[in-house]
Short mmCIF file of C-alpha atoms and ligand atoms in Angstrom, two decimals:
data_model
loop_
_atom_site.label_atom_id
_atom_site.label_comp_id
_atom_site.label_asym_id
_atom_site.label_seq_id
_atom_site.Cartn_x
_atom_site.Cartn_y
_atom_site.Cartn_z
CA UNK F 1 120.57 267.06 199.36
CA UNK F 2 124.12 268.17 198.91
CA UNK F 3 125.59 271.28 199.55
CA UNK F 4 127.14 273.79 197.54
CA UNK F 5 128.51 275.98 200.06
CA UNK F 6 128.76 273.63 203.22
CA UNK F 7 131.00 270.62 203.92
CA UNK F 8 129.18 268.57 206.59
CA UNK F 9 130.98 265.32 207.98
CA UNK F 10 129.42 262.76 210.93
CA UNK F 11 131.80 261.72 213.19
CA UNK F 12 131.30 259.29 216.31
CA UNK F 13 129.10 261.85 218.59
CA UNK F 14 128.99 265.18 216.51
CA UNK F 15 128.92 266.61 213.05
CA UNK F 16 131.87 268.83 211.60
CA UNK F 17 130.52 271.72 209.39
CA UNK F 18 133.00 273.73 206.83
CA UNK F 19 132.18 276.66 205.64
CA UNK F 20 133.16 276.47 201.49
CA UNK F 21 133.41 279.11 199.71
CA UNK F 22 137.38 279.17 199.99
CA UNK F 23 137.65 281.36 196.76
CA UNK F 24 135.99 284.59 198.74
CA UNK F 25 137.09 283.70 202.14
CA UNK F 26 134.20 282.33 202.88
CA UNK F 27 132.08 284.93 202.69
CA UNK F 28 128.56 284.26 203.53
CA UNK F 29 125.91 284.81 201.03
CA UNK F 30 122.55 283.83 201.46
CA UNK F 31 122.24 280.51 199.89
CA UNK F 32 125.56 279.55 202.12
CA UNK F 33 123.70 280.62 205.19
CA UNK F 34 120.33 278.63 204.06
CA UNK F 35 122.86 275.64 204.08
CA UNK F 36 123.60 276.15 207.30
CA UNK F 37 120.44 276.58 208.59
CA UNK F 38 118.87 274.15 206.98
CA UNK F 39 121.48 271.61 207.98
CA UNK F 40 121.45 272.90 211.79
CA UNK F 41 117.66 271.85 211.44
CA UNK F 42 118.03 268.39 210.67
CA UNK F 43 120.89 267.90 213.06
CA UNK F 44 118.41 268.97 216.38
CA UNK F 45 116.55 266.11 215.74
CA UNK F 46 118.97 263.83 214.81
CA UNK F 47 119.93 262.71 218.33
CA UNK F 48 123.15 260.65 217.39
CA UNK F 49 124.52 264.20 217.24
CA UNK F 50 125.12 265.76 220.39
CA UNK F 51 127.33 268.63 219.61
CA UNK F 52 128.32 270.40 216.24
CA UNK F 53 131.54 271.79 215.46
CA UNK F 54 131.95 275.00 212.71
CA UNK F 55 134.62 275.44 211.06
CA UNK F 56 135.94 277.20 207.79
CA UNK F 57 139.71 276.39 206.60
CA UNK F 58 143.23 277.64 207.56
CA UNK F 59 142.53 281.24 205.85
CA UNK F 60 139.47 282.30 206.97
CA UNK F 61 136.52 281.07 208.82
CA UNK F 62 134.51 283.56 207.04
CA UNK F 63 135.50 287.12 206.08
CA UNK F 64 131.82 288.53 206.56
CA UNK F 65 128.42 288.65 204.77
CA UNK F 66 128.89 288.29 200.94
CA UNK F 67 129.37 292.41 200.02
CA UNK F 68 129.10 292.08 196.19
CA UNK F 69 125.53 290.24 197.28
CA UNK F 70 124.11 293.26 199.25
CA UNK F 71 125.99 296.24 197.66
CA UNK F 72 122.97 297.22 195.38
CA UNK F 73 120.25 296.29 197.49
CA UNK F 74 118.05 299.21 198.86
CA UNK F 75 116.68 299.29 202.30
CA UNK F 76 113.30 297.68 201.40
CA UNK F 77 115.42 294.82 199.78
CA UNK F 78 117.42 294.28 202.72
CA UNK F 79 113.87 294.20 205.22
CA UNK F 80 112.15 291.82 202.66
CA UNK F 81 114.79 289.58 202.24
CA UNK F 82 115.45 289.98 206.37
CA UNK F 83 118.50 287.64 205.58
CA UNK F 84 119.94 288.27 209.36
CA UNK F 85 116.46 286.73 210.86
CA UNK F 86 117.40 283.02 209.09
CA UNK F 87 120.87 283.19 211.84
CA UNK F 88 118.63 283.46 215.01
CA UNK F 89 117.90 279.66 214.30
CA UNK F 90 121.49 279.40 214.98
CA UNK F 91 121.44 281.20 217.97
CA UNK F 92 118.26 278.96 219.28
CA UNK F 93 119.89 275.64 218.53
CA UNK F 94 119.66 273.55 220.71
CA UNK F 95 122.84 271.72 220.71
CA UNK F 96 126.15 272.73 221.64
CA UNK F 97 127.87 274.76 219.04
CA UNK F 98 132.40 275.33 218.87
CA UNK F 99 133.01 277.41 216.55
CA UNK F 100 136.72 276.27 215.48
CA UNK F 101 138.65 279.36 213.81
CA UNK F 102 141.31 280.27 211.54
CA UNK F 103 142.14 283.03 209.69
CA UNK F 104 139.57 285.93 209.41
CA UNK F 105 136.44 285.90 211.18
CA UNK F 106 135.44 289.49 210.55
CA UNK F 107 131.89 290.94 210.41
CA UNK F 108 129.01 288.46 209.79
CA UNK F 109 131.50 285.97 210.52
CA UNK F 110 132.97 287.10 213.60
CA UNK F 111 129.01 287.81 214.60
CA UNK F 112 128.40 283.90 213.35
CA UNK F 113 131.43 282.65 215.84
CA UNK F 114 129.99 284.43 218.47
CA UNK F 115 126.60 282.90 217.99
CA UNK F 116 128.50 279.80 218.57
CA UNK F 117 129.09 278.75 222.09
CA UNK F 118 132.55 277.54 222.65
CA UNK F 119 135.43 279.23 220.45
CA UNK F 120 138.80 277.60 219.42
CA UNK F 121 140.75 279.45 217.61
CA UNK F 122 144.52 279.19 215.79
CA UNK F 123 147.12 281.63 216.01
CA UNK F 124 146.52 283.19 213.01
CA UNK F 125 142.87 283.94 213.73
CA UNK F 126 142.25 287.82 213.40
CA UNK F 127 138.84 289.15 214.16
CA UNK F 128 136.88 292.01 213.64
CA UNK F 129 133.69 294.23 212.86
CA UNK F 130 135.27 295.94 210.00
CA UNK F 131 131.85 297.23 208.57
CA UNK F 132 132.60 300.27 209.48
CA UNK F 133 134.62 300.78 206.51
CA UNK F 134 132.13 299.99 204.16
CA UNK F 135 129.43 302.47 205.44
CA UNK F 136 127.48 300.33 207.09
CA UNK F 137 127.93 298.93 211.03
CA UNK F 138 127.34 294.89 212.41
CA UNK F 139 123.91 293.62 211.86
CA UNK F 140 123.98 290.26 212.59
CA UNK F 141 124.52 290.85 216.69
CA UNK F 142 127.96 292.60 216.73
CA UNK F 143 126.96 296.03 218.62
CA UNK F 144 124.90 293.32 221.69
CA UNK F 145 126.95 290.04 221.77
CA UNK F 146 130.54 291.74 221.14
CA UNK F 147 129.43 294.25 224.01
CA UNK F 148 127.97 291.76 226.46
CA UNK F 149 131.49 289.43 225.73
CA UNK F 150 134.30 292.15 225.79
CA UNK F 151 132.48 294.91 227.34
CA UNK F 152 131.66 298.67 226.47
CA UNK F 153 135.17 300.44 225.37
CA UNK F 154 136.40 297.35 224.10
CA UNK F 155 133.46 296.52 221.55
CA UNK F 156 133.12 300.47 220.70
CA UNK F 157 136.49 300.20 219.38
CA UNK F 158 136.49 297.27 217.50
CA UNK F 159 132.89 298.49 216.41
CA UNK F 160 134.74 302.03 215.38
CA UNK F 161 137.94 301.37 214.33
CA UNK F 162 137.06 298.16 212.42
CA UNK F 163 140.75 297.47 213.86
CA UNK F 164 141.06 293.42 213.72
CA UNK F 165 142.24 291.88 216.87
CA UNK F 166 144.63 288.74 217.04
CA UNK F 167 143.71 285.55 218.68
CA UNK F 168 146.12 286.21 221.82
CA UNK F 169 143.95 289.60 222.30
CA UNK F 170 141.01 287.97 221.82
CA UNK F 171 141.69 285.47 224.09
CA UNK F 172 142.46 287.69 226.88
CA UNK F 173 139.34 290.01 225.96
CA UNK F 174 137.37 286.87 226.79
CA UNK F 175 136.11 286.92 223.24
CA UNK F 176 137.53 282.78 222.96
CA UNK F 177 138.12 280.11 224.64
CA UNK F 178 141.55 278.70 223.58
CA UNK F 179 144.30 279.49 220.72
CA UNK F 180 146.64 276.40 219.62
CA UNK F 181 149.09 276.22 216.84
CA UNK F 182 147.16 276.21 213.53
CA UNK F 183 148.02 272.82 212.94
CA UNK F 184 146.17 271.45 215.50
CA UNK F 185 143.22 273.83 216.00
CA UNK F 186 140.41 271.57 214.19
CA UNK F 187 141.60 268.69 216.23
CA UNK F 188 141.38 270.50 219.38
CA UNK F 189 137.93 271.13 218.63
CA UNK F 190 137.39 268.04 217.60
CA UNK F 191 138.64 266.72 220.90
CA UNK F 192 136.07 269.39 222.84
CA UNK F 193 133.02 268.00 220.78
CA UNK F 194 134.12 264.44 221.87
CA UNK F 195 134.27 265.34 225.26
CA UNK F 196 130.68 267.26 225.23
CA UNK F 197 129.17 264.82 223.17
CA UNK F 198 130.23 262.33 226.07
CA UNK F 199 127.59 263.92 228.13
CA UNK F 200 124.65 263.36 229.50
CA UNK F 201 122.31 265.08 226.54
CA UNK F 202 119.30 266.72 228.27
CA UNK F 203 121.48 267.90 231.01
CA UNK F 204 123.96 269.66 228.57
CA UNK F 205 120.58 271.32 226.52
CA UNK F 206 119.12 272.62 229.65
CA UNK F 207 122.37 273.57 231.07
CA UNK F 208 123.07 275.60 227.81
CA UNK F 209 120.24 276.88 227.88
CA UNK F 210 120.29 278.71 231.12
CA UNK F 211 123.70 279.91 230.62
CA UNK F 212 122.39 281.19 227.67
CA UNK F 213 119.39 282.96 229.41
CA UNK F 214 122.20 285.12 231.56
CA UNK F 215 122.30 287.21 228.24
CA UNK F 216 119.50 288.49 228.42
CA UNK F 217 117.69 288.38 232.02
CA UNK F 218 117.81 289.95 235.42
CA UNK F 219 120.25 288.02 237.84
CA UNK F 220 116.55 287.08 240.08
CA UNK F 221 115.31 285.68 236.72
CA UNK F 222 118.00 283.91 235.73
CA UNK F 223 118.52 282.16 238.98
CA UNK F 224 114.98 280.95 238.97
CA UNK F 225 115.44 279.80 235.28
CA UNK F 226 118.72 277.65 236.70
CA UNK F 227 116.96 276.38 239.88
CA UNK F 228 113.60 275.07 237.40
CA UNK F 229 116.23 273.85 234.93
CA UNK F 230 118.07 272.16 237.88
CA UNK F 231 115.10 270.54 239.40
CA UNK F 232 113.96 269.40 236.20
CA UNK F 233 117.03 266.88 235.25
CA UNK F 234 115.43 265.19 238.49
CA UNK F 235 112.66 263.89 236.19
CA UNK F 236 115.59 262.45 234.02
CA UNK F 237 116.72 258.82 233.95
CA UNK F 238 120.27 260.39 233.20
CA UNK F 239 120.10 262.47 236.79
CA UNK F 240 119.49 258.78 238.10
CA UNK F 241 122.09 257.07 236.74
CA UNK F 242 124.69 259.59 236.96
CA UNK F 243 124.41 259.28 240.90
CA UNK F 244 123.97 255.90 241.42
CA UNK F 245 126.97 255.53 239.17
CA UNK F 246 128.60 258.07 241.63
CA UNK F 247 127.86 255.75 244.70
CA UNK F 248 128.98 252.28 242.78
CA UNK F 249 132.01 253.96 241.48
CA UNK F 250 131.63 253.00 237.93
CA UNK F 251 131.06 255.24 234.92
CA UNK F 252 127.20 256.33 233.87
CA UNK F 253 126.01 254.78 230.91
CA UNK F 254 123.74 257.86 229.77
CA UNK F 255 120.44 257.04 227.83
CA UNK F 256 119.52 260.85 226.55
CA UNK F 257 116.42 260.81 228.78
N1 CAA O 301 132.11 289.60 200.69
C1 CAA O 301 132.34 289.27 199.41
N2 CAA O 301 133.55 288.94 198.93
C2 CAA O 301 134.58 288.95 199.80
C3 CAA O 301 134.41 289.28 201.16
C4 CAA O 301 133.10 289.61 201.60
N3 CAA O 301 132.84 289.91 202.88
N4 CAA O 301 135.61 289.22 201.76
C5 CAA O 301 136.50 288.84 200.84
N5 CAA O 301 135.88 288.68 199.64
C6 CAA O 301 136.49 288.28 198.36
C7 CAA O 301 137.28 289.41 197.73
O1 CAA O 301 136.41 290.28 197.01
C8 CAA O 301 138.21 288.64 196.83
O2 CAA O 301 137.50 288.23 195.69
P1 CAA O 301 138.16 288.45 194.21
O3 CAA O 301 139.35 287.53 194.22
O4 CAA O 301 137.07 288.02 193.29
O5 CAA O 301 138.54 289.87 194.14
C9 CAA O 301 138.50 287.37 197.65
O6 CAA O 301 137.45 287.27 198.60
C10 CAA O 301 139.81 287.43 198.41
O7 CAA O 301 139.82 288.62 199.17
P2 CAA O 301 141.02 289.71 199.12
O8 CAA O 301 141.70 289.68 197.79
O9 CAA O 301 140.48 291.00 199.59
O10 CAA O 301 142.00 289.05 200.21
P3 CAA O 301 143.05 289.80 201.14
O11 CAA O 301 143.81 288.71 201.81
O12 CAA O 301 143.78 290.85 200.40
O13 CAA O 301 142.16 290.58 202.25
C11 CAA O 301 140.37 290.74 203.87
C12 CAA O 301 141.40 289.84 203.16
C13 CAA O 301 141.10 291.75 204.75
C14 CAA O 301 139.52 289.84 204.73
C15 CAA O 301 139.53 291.49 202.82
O14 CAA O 301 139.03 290.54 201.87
C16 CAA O 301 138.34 292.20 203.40
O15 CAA O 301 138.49 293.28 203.95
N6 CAA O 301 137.13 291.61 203.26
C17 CAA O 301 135.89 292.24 203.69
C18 CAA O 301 135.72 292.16 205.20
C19 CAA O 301 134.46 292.88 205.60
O16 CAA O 301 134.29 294.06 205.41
N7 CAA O 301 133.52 292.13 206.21
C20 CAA O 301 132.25 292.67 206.67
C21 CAA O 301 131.17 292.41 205.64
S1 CAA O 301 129.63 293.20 206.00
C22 CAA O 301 128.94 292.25 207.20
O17 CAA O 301 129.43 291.22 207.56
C23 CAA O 301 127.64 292.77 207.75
C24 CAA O 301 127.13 292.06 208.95
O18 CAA O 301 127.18 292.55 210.06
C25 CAA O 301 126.48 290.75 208.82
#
């Protein structure tokens, strides 16, 4: 089917996805965010693809959720159409997720980066949960996933102020994982998503998965989640192969099982 609002390209390992609605900075309206789901779908089971990389373009990775869309809506609109449940299929992908940004990623879309799990951003990249300022506050995980990644005082004020922060800031906050010239920031991604998708595969999903489970667990939990996970790549012809590769000094030739 092809997309209105999505660009999605297969590359050697892992699938680029751009964000394309360059005429509103990429705001995300509902049919953009079906795209994405949709697309995020078919890519889980596709198991040439072994990471995913999104991406918007130089101005904005996407300024938040489309406003003109919700402005009318009442409050038994916005629980029928319960647009924010579609993006917890993002957060429950499987797959490794960078989000590579530029530009604004403010609201919904600084909530859809950090649903991602590995951010690259340029050094124009600004971010922010400027909702705020339109009456409203995040909805798509700001208040819980900015707070768990900066902290209390630091997502209270981006939560209050709706001040943007620049990619150096948000770098040290934590909030990313690297800032490179904007020329280059899509290729540096691209270069991660290589690397990952050079993995073995079912270590990297259970691996993600129990950093993942940190979120939202007690410490005793999460270290028996890690220890099952760990034990379980035992079962895994990839566990075999990457030691005995170890001992013969010669690289593993993973098999994704
Ligand atoms: N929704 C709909 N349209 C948007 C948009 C959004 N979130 N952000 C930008 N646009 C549109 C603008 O309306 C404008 O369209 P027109 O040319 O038709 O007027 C176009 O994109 C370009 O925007 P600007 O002219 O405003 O560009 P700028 O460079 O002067 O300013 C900006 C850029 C600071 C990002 C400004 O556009 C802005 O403040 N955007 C809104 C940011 C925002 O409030 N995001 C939160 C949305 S709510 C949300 O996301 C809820 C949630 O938790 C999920």
């Amino acid at each position: 089917m092809p997309h209105q609002f999505i660009i999605v390209t297969k590359q050697d390992g892992y699938t680029l996805i751009q964000l394309n609605r360059p005429e509103v900075l990429n705001a995300l309206n509902i049919k953009l965010m079906e795209e994405l789901v949709d697309t995020l779908e078919l890519l889980e089971k596709d198991d040439e693809v072994r990471c995913v990389i999104l991406a918007g373009n130089e101005k904005a990775f996407a300024a938040g959720a489309d406003i003109k869309e919700m402005a009318d809506a009442s409050a038994i609109d916005m629980l029928m159409r319960d647009q924010f449940a579609r993006w917890d299929k993002i957060r429950k992908f499987k797959k490794p997720i960078i989000a590579a940004v530029s530009g604004f990623a403010l609201g919904g879309g600084c909530e859809l980066m950090m649903s991602c799990d590995m951010v690259i951003a340029s050094e124009t990249a600004k971010f922010g949960q400027p909702e705020i300022n339109i009456g409203v506050m995040p909805g798509a995980g700001g208040t819980q996933r900015l707070t768990r990644a900066v902290g209390k005082v630091k997502a209270m004020e981006m939560v209050m102020t709706g001040r943007m922060i620049a990619a150096e800031e948000a770098l040290r906050w934590g909030l990313i994982n690297k800032v490179v010239p904007v020329e280059y920031y899509l290729e540096e991604a691209k270069a991660w998503a290589k690397e990952i998708a050079s993995k073995p595969p079912v270590a990297i999903r259970l691996a993600k998965e129990a950093v993942l489970k940190a979120l939202d667990t007690t410490i005793e939990g999460g270290l028996e989640f890690e220890r099952k996970n760990f034990y379980l790549l035992f079962a895994s012809e990839d566990q075999k192969e990457g030691m005995n590769a170890f001992a013969e000094k010669r690289k593993a030739e993973w098999k994704g099982k």
